[in-house]
Amino acid sequence: MGDSLLVMKFGGTSVGSPERIRGVADLTAQMAASRPTVVVVSAMSKVTDLLLDTLRRGEAGDQQAVEAGIQNLSDRHIGAARELLPADRQEAVIDQITVILDGYARIARGMLLLRERPVRAVDEAVTVGEQLSALLIAELLQSRGVAAARVDAVGVIATDDEFGAASPLMAETAERARATLGQLLDSGIIPIVTGFNGSTLSGQRTTLGRGGSDFSAAIIAAALEASELWIWTDVDGILTGDPRVVPDARVLESVTYNEAAELAYNGAKVLHGRTLQPLVDHLIPVRIKNSFNPQAPGTLISDRKSEGHNVGAITSFEHVTMISIEAVSLTQSGAQLMSRALAVTARARAEVLLLTRSSFRQNFCMLVRTEDVEDVIEGLREELALELAHGYVHPFEIDHSVGLLASVGEGMKGTSGLAGRLFTAISARQINIIAIAQGSSEITIAIVVRADRLQDAVRAVHEECNLGSTGYRPLESTREPVG
Ligand code: ADP
Ligand code: ASP
Ligand code: MG
């Protein structure tokens, strides 16, 4: 199937309003006219936040907020249907919207009643955002005479049962995808697939983690061995820094899978952290494009290294927490403590973003996402209960007010003195460096600073590496001429 197959994913802002949905339909019809195309869609922007928040309000017993949330969701999607669709299709589609939202409302009201928010029910409920946007886009295309069908990813992506952050079962997914999507493509129908979700082998709905529609699209592209994946978003591609932090950030023409993966993993929101995993083996190239500016070439992600880079881009992560653990006496093995602590993070399914160790003090620090901290600390207290009770280990130090920045680039490999220059640039702005780490791949240097100076530090490094729109110069050439 793969020869010319294109998988396109549209993110939340790209489907955020009736006007934007029209743009998506234009782009879809245009591409599908020349090659087989599968479309993967996110929920309309802010809808997933609202869906989740409404469930939280249910658990807290706030009936008014639950009803207001449901009404808001209904108004937004029914309003879009009225604006987008011809009069004779509106009522039938509004009925479908109502059925989908009734399912959601039942779960939200159930949570209100029980004051509980079970993960499985959350996954079941939250995927309605993508079902609604897929419905609107498929209906709009059909009303224009373009053959398209809404496809619920429940029947396409098979996952494990890690609700809230499921992983795909690729062999099963390939089978399902070929059966469902292959059949539609063979009949000349464009599948409009819901992003963000899949189902366990027993058919229970799962989600792939926030921002997971990128991952959905990659899973589907790999399963169908597509020739390309295009991710449509609201910026011109991958930039040298988050444009909200670095105003003069520049669009990168191309990056390698490794660079893109490191950027995503270290907080660049433009890509879900796991997006590239399914694609690398098949060498499926990805293009990040701007649905607000479709003519722009975007950024190509492939296995090709571009010339002349050392640092490609700088990312940052605000919501991280540093946990420090220290043995009281030097007879307690720090290495052993560390291995037990790492086992705890693995059980809690928390990623350790950075790990540093002082062998002299028998102390080590782990940086984890703030959302994972509670589980990790609970696990650590259990695992080290005896040591804590007997005073063999100091009480853990938990520091929420830190941030992580990472500079990423294939060209950093073997470039001596680079780390020193980054530290100097940060220190010159009176910003303390709390921890540093260079990944084993040598294409990332990660630096932890105080959260309130994180953005300053990102700008300092961006500037030091000459990444701004004033033009890229490799680091070497910026040194003062000698003599
Ligand atoms: P979508 O809804 O299309 O999935 P996201 O909001 O998830 O879009 O991701 C796009 C956003 O990522 C951009 O608007 C930008 O603010 C942010 N971003 C952060 N870092 C970068 C970066 N290095 N390059 C491009 N965008 C970035
Ligand atoms: N709608 C989901 C979210 O907001 C998935 C996505 O947009 O990628 O997390
Ligand atoms: Mg996203």
Coordinates of C-alpha atoms and ligand atoms in Angstrom, one line a residue:
M1 CA 0.0 0.0 0.0
G2 CA 2.9 2.2 0.9
D3 CA 4.2 3.4 -2.5
S4 CA 2.8 6.9 -2.5
L5 CA 0.6 6.7 0.6
L6 CA 0.5 10.0 2.5
V7 CA -0.6 10.2 6.1
M8 CA -1.5 13.7 7.2
K9 CA -2.2 14.7 10.8
F10 CA -4.0 18.0 11.7
G11 CA -3.5 19.3 15.2
G12 CA -5.9 21.1 17.5
T13 CA -5.4 24.6 16.2
S14 CA -5.6 23.4 12.6
V15 CA -9.1 22.2 13.4
G16 CA -9.9 24.9 16.0
S17 CA -12.7 26.7 14.3
P18 CA -15.1 26.3 11.4
E19 CA -12.9 28.5 9.2
R20 CA -9.9 26.3 10.1
I21 CA -11.8 23.1 9.4
R22 CA -12.6 24.4 5.9
G23 CA -8.9 24.9 5.4
V24 CA -8.3 21.3 6.4
A25 CA -10.9 20.0 4.0
D26 CA -9.3 22.1 1.2
L27 CA -5.8 20.6 2.0
T28 CA -7.2 17.1 2.3
A29 CA -9.2 17.3 -1.0
Q30 CA -6.2 18.7 -2.8
M31 CA -3.7 16.1 -1.6
A32 CA -6.1 13.1 -1.9
A33 CA -6.7 14.1 -5.6
S34 CA -3.2 13.1 -6.5
R35 CA -2.3 10.3 -4.1
P36 CA -3.9 7.9 -1.5
T37 CA -4.2 9.9 1.7
V38 CA -5.1 9.0 5.3
V39 CA -6.0 11.9 7.6
V40 CA -5.6 11.8 11.4
V41 CA -7.2 14.5 13.4
S42 CA -7.0 16.0 16.9
A43 CA -9.9 17.4 18.9
M44 CA -10.6 21.1 18.3
S45 CA -8.2 23.3 20.2
K46 CA -8.8 23.4 24.0
V47 CA -11.5 20.7 23.8
T48 CA -9.4 18.0 25.4
D49 CA -8.6 20.4 28.2
L50 CA -12.3 21.1 28.7
L51 CA -13.2 17.4 28.6
L52 CA -10.6 16.5 31.2
D53 CA -11.4 19.5 33.4
T54 CA -15.1 18.7 33.4
L55 CA -14.4 15.2 34.6
R56 CA -12.2 16.6 37.4
R57 CA -15.0 18.9 38.4
G58 CA -17.3 15.8 38.4
E59 CA -15.0 14.0 40.8
A60 CA -14.9 17.1 43.0
G61 CA -18.7 17.2 43.1
D62 CA -19.2 20.4 41.2
Q63 CA -22.5 19.7 39.3
Q64 CA -22.8 23.2 37.9
A65 CA -19.4 23.0 36.3
V66 CA -20.1 19.6 34.8
E67 CA -23.3 20.8 33.2
A68 CA -21.6 24.0 32.0
G69 CA -18.8 21.9 30.5
I70 CA -21.2 19.6 28.6
Q71 CA -23.2 22.6 27.3
N72 CA -20.0 24.4 26.2
L73 CA -18.9 21.3 24.2
S74 CA -22.3 20.9 22.7
D75 CA -22.5 24.6 21.7
R76 CA -19.0 24.6 20.1
H77 CA -19.5 21.5 18.0
I78 CA -23.2 22.1 17.0
G79 CA -22.3 25.7 16.2
A80 CA -19.5 24.4 13.9
A81 CA -21.8 21.9 12.2
R82 CA -24.3 24.7 11.5
E83 CA -21.7 26.9 10.1
L84 CA -20.0 24.2 8.0
L85 CA -22.7 22.0 6.6
P86 CA -25.5 22.5 4.1
A87 CA -28.9 22.9 5.7
D88 CA -30.1 19.4 4.6
R89 CA -27.3 17.6 6.4
Q90 CA -27.2 19.7 9.6
E91 CA -29.9 17.9 11.7
A92 CA -28.6 14.4 11.0
V93 CA -25.0 15.4 12.0
I94 CA -26.3 17.3 15.0
D95 CA -28.0 14.1 16.1
Q96 CA -24.7 12.3 15.8
I97 CA -23.0 15.0 17.8
T98 CA -25.6 14.7 20.5
V99 CA -25.3 10.9 20.7
I100 CA -21.5 11.2 21.1
L101 CA -21.8 13.9 23.8
D102 CA -24.5 11.9 25.6
G103 CA -22.0 9.1 26.0
Y104 CA -19.6 11.6 27.5
A105 CA -22.2 13.2 29.7
R106 CA -23.2 9.8 31.2
I107 CA -19.6 9.2 32.3
A108 CA -19.1 12.7 33.6
R109 CA -22.3 12.5 35.6
G110 CA -21.3 9.1 36.9
M111 CA -18.1 10.6 38.3
L112 CA -20.2 13.3 39.9
L113 CA -22.3 10.7 41.6
L114 CA -19.5 8.4 42.7
R115 CA -16.9 11.2 43.3
E116 CA -14.4 9.0 41.5
R117 CA -12.4 9.3 38.3
P118 CA -11.2 5.9 37.2
V119 CA -8.5 6.0 34.5
R120 CA -10.4 3.7 32.2
A121 CA -13.5 5.8 32.3
V122 CA -11.4 8.9 31.6
D123 CA -9.9 7.4 28.5
E124 CA -13.4 6.3 27.3
A125 CA -14.7 9.8 27.8
V126 CA -11.9 12.0 26.6
T127 CA -11.7 10.5 23.1
V128 CA -15.0 12.1 22.2
G129 CA -13.1 15.3 21.2
E130 CA -11.4 13.5 18.3
Q131 CA -14.7 11.7 17.4
L132 CA -16.4 15.0 17.1
S133 CA -13.7 16.7 15.0
A134 CA -13.4 13.7 12.7
L135 CA -17.2 13.7 12.2
L136 CA -17.2 17.4 11.2
I137 CA -14.3 17.0 8.8
A138 CA -15.7 13.8 7.2
E139 CA -19.1 15.4 6.8
L140 CA -17.8 18.6 5.3
L141 CA -15.8 16.6 2.7
Q142 CA -18.8 14.5 1.9
S143 CA -20.9 17.6 1.5
R144 CA -18.4 18.8 -1.1
G145 CA -18.7 15.6 -3.0
V146 CA -15.3 14.2 -1.7
A147 CA -15.6 10.6 -0.6
A148 CA -14.5 10.5 3.1
A149 CA -15.4 8.5 6.1
R150 CA -14.9 9.0 9.8
V151 CA -12.9 6.1 11.4
D152 CA -12.7 5.5 15.1
A153 CA -9.1 4.6 15.9
V154 CA -10.5 2.0 18.4
G155 CA -10.7 -0.3 15.4
V156 CA -7.2 0.7 14.0
I157 CA -4.6 1.1 16.8
A158 CA -4.2 -1.8 19.2
T159 CA -2.5 -0.9 22.4
D160 CA -1.4 -2.3 25.8
D161 CA -3.6 -1.5 28.8
E162 CA -1.6 1.4 30.2
F163 CA -4.6 3.7 30.3
G164 CA -3.7 7.3 29.8
A165 CA -0.4 6.6 28.2
A166 CA -0.8 3.4 26.2
S167 CA 1.8 1.9 23.8
P168 CA 0.9 0.5 20.4
L169 CA 1.0 -3.2 19.7
M170 CA 2.4 -2.9 16.2
A171 CA 1.8 -6.3 14.6
E172 CA -1.8 -6.2 15.7
T173 CA -2.2 -2.6 14.6
A174 CA -0.8 -3.3 11.1
E175 CA -3.3 -6.1 10.7
R176 CA -6.2 -3.9 11.9
A177 CA -5.0 -0.9 9.9
R178 CA -4.7 -2.8 6.7
A179 CA -8.2 -4.3 7.1
T180 CA -10.0 -1.1 8.0
L181 CA -8.1 1.7 6.3
G182 CA -6.8 -0.4 3.4
Q183 CA -10.4 -1.3 2.4
L184 CA -11.5 2.4 2.4
L185 CA -8.4 3.5 0.4
D186 CA -9.0 0.7 -2.1
S187 CA -12.5 2.1 -2.6
G188 CA -11.2 5.6 -3.1
I189 CA -12.5 6.8 0.3
I190 CA -10.4 9.1 2.5
P191 CA -10.3 7.8 6.0
I192 CA -10.6 10.5 8.6
V193 CA -9.2 8.8 11.7
T194 CA -9.5 10.0 15.3
G195 CA -6.1 10.7 16.8
F196 CA -5.0 10.2 20.4
N197 CA -6.7 6.9 21.0
G198 CA -6.7 3.2 20.4
S199 CA -8.0 0.2 22.2
T200 CA -6.7 -2.8 24.1
L201 CA -7.0 -6.3 22.6
S202 CA -10.2 -6.7 24.5
G203 CA -11.6 -3.5 23.0
Q204 CA -11.3 -1.0 25.8
R205 CA -10.5 2.5 24.8
T206 CA -7.1 3.8 25.6
T207 CA -5.3 7.1 25.0
L208 CA -1.7 7.6 24.0
G209 CA -0.9 10.6 26.3
R210 CA -1.5 14.3 25.9
G211 CA -0.6 15.5 22.4
G212 CA -0.8 11.9 21.3
S213 CA -2.4 12.5 17.9
D214 CA 1.1 12.9 16.4
F215 CA 2.0 9.5 17.8
S216 CA -1.3 8.1 16.3
A217 CA -0.4 9.4 12.9
A218 CA 3.1 7.9 13.1
I219 CA 1.7 4.5 14.3
I220 CA -0.7 4.5 11.3
A221 CA 2.0 5.6 8.9
A222 CA 4.3 2.8 10.1
A223 CA 1.5 0.2 10.1
L224 CA 0.6 1.0 6.5
E225 CA 4.2 1.6 5.5
A226 CA 3.3 5.0 4.2
S227 CA 5.8 6.9 2.0
E228 CA 5.4 10.1 4.0
L229 CA 3.9 11.6 7.1
W230 CA 2.9 15.3 7.2
I231 CA 2.1 16.9 10.6
W232 CA 0.1 20.0 10.1
T233 CA 0.4 22.5 13.0
D234 CA 0.4 26.2 13.7
V235 CA 4.1 27.1 13.1
D236 CA 6.2 26.9 9.9
G237 CA 8.1 23.8 11.2
I238 CA 10.5 22.9 13.9
L239 CA 12.1 26.1 15.1
T240 CA 15.5 26.7 16.7
G241 CA 13.5 27.5 19.9
D242 CA 10.0 27.7 21.2
P243 CA 8.7 30.9 19.5
R244 CA 6.9 31.9 22.7
V245 CA 10.3 32.0 24.5
V246 CA 12.7 33.0 21.7
P247 CA 11.1 35.6 19.5
D248 CA 13.8 35.4 16.8
A249 CA 13.7 31.6 16.5
R250 CA 14.3 30.4 13.0
V251 CA 12.7 27.5 11.1
L252 CA 15.0 24.5 10.5
E253 CA 14.9 23.2 7.0
S254 CA 15.7 19.6 8.1
V255 CA 16.6 17.7 11.2
T256 CA 17.5 14.0 11.8
Y257 CA 15.2 11.5 13.5
N258 CA 17.5 11.6 16.4
E259 CA 17.5 15.4 16.7
A260 CA 13.7 15.6 16.4
A261 CA 13.3 12.8 19.0
E262 CA 15.7 14.5 21.4
L263 CA 13.8 17.8 20.9
A264 CA 10.4 16.3 21.5
Y265 CA 11.6 14.3 24.4
N266 CA 13.1 17.4 26.0
G267 CA 10.0 19.5 25.8
A268 CA 9.5 20.9 22.3
K269 CA 5.8 20.8 22.2
V270 CA 5.6 20.7 18.4
L271 CA 6.0 16.9 18.5
H272 CA 4.7 14.3 20.9
G273 CA 7.8 12.7 22.5
R274 CA 7.2 9.2 21.1
T275 CA 6.2 10.2 17.6
L276 CA 9.3 9.1 15.8
Q277 CA 9.6 5.7 17.4
P278 CA 7.5 3.8 14.9
L279 CA 8.9 5.6 11.9
V280 CA 12.6 5.2 12.2
D281 CA 12.7 1.4 11.3
H282 CA 10.8 2.1 8.1
L283 CA 12.7 5.3 7.4
I284 CA 9.4 7.1 6.8
P285 CA 10.2 10.8 6.4
V286 CA 8.1 13.3 8.3
R287 CA 7.3 16.9 7.3
I288 CA 6.1 19.4 9.9
K289 CA 4.0 22.0 8.1
N290 CA 1.9 25.1 8.9
S291 CA -1.8 24.7 8.1
F292 CA -2.0 28.5 8.4
N293 CA 0.8 28.9 5.7
P294 CA 0.6 25.7 3.6
Q295 CA 3.0 27.1 0.9
A296 CA 5.9 27.2 3.4
P297 CA 8.1 24.1 2.9
G298 CA 8.2 23.2 6.6
T299 CA 10.8 21.0 8.3
L300 CA 11.8 17.7 7.0
I301 CA 12.6 14.9 9.5
S302 CA 14.6 12.1 8.0
D303 CA 17.8 10.1 8.5
R304 CA 19.9 12.7 6.6
K305 CA 22.2 15.0 8.5
S306 CA 22.4 18.5 7.4
E307 CA 25.7 20.2 6.8
G308 CA 27.3 22.8 9.1
H309 CA 25.2 22.4 12.2
N310 CA 26.6 21.9 15.6
V311 CA 23.6 23.0 17.7
G312 CA 20.3 22.7 15.9
A313 CA 17.8 23.9 18.5
I314 CA 17.2 24.7 22.1
T315 CA 14.2 23.4 24.1
S316 CA 12.9 23.8 27.6
F317 CA 10.7 22.1 30.1
E318 CA 9.1 24.0 32.9
H319 CA 7.2 21.3 34.7
V320 CA 10.0 19.3 36.1
T321 CA 11.0 18.4 39.6
M322 CA 14.4 17.4 41.1
I323 CA 14.5 14.7 43.7
S324 CA 17.7 14.4 45.7
I325 CA 18.5 11.3 47.7
E326 CA 21.5 11.1 50.0
A327 CA 22.9 8.3 52.2
V328 CA 23.7 9.4 55.7
S329 CA 26.9 7.4 56.1
L330 CA 29.5 6.6 53.5
T331 CA 29.0 2.9 54.3
Q332 CA 25.7 3.0 52.6
S333 CA 26.3 2.3 48.9
G334 CA 25.1 5.2 46.8
A335 CA 25.1 3.1 43.7
Q336 CA 22.8 0.6 45.2
L337 CA 20.4 3.3 46.4
M338 CA 20.4 4.7 42.9
S339 CA 19.6 1.4 41.3
R340 CA 16.7 0.9 43.7
A341 CA 15.4 4.4 43.1
L342 CA 15.6 3.8 39.3
A343 CA 13.6 0.6 39.7
V344 CA 10.9 2.7 41.6
T345 CA 10.7 5.2 38.7
A346 CA 10.4 2.3 36.2
R347 CA 7.5 0.8 38.2
A348 CA 5.8 4.2 38.4
R349 CA 6.3 4.5 34.6
A350 CA 8.0 7.9 35.2
E351 CA 10.8 8.9 32.9
V352 CA 14.0 10.1 34.4
L353 CA 14.9 13.1 32.3
L354 CA 18.3 13.6 33.9
L355 CA 20.3 11.8 36.5
T356 CA 23.5 13.1 38.2
R357 CA 25.5 11.5 40.9
S358 CA 28.2 12.5 43.3
S359 CA 30.2 9.4 44.3
F360 CA 32.0 11.4 47.0
R361 CA 28.8 12.4 48.9
Q362 CA 26.8 9.2 48.2
N363 CA 24.2 11.4 46.8
F364 CA 22.3 11.6 43.5
C365 CA 19.6 13.7 41.9
M366 CA 16.8 12.6 39.5
L367 CA 14.8 15.0 37.4
V368 CA 11.3 13.8 36.6
R369 CA 8.2 15.4 35.2
T370 CA 6.2 17.2 37.9
E371 CA 3.1 15.1 37.0
D372 CA 5.0 12.0 37.9
V373 CA 6.5 13.2 41.2
E374 CA 3.7 12.1 43.6
D375 CA 3.9 8.4 42.4
V376 CA 7.7 8.4 42.4
I377 CA 7.9 9.8 45.9
E378 CA 5.3 7.4 47.2
G379 CA 7.2 4.5 45.6
L380 CA 10.5 5.8 47.1
R381 CA 9.1 6.0 50.6
E382 CA 7.9 2.4 50.3
E383 CA 11.1 1.1 48.8
L384 CA 13.4 3.0 51.3
A385 CA 11.1 2.8 54.3
L386 CA 13.6 0.9 56.5
E387 CA 16.5 3.2 55.6
L388 CA 14.4 6.3 56.3
A389 CA 13.1 4.9 59.5
H390 CA 16.6 4.1 60.8
G391 CA 18.0 7.3 59.6
Y392 CA 20.4 5.7 57.0
V393 CA 19.1 7.9 54.3
H394 CA 18.4 11.7 54.6
P395 CA 14.8 12.8 54.0
F396 CA 14.4 13.3 50.3
E397 CA 14.9 16.8 49.0
I398 CA 12.1 17.7 46.5
D399 CA 12.7 20.8 44.4
H400 CA 9.8 22.0 42.2
S401 CA 11.3 25.3 41.3
V402 CA 13.6 24.1 38.6
G403 CA 13.5 23.9 34.8
L404 CA 15.3 22.0 32.2
L405 CA 16.8 23.3 29.0
A406 CA 18.4 21.2 26.3
S407 CA 20.5 22.1 23.3
V408 CA 20.3 19.5 20.6
G409 CA 22.3 18.9 17.4
E410 CA 24.1 16.1 15.6
G411 CA 27.0 18.5 15.0
M412 CA 27.6 18.7 18.8
K413 CA 29.2 15.2 18.7
G414 CA 32.8 15.6 19.2
T415 CA 32.7 19.4 19.2
S416 CA 35.1 20.2 22.1
G417 CA 34.5 23.2 24.3
L418 CA 30.9 23.5 23.4
A419 CA 29.5 22.6 26.8
G420 CA 31.8 25.2 28.4
R421 CA 30.6 27.9 26.1
L422 CA 27.0 27.2 26.9
F423 CA 27.7 27.3 30.7
T424 CA 29.6 30.5 30.3
A425 CA 26.7 32.1 28.4
I426 CA 24.3 31.1 31.1
S427 CA 26.5 32.1 34.0
A428 CA 27.2 35.5 32.3
R429 CA 23.6 36.3 33.0
Q430 CA 24.0 35.5 36.7
I431 CA 22.0 32.3 36.3
N432 CA 23.1 29.4 38.5
I433 CA 23.5 26.0 36.9
I434 CA 22.0 23.3 39.2
A435 CA 22.9 20.2 37.2
I436 CA 24.1 19.2 33.8
A437 CA 24.1 16.0 31.7
Q438 CA 25.2 15.0 28.2
G439 CA 23.2 12.1 26.8
S440 CA 25.1 9.1 25.7
S441 CA 24.1 9.9 22.1
E442 CA 26.2 13.1 22.5
I443 CA 23.7 15.2 20.6
T444 CA 22.1 16.7 23.6
I445 CA 23.4 18.8 26.5
A446 CA 20.8 19.1 29.2
I447 CA 21.1 21.9 31.8
V448 CA 19.0 22.4 34.9
V449 CA 18.5 26.0 36.2
R450 CA 16.0 27.7 38.5
A451 CA 12.6 27.8 36.9
D452 CA 12.3 31.6 37.2
R453 CA 15.4 32.0 35.1
L454 CA 14.7 29.2 32.6
Q455 CA 13.5 31.4 29.7
D456 CA 16.5 33.8 30.2
A457 CA 18.8 30.8 30.0
V458 CA 17.2 29.5 26.9
R459 CA 17.6 32.9 25.2
A460 CA 21.2 33.1 26.3
V461 CA 22.1 29.7 24.8
H462 CA 20.1 30.4 21.6
E463 CA 22.0 33.6 21.2
E464 CA 25.4 32.1 22.0
C465 CA 24.8 29.5 19.4
N466 CA 23.8 32.1 16.8
L467 CA 20.6 30.3 16.1
G468 CA 18.5 33.4 15.5
S469 CA 16.9 34.7 12.4
T470 CA 19.8 37.0 11.7
G471 CA 21.4 33.9 10.1
Y472 CA 23.0 30.7 11.2
R473 CA 26.7 30.5 11.7
P474 CA 28.4 27.4 13.0
L475 CA 29.9 28.0 16.4
E476 CA 33.5 27.7 15.4
S477 CA 33.3 30.7 13.0
T478 CA 32.1 33.0 15.8
R479 CA 35.4 33.0 17.7
E480 CA 37.3 36.2 17.7
P481 CA 39.8 36.3 14.9
V482 CA 43.3 35.7 16.3
G483 CA 45.9 38.4 15.8
Ligands
ADP1 P1 -0.9 20.9 17.5 O1 -2.1 21.4 18.1 O2 -0.8 21.2 16.0 O3 -0.5 19.5 17.9 P2 1.0 22.0 19.5 O4 0.5 23.2 20.2 O5 1.0 20.7 20.1 O6 0.3 21.9 18.1 O7 2.5 22.3 19.0 C1 2.8 23.4 18.2 C2 3.4 24.4 19.2 O8 4.7 24.0 19.7 C3 3.8 25.7 18.5 O9 2.7 26.6 18.4 C4 4.9 26.3 19.4 O10 4.4 27.2 20.3 C5 5.4 25.1 20.2 N1 6.8 24.8 20.1 C6 7.6 24.6 21.2 N2 8.9 24.4 20.8 C7 8.9 24.5 19.4 C8 9.9 24.4 18.5 N3 11.2 24.1 18.8 N4 9.6 24.5 17.2 C9 8.3 24.8 16.8 N5 7.3 24.9 17.7 C10 7.6 24.8 19.0
ASP2 N1 -6.5 16.2 21.7 C1 -5.4 15.5 22.4 C2 -4.7 16.5 23.4 O1 -5.0 17.7 23.4 C3 -4.4 14.9 21.5 C4 -3.7 15.9 20.5 O2 -4.2 17.0 20.3 O3 -2.7 15.5 20.0 O4 -3.9 16.1 24.1
MG3 MG 0.5 18.7 19.5

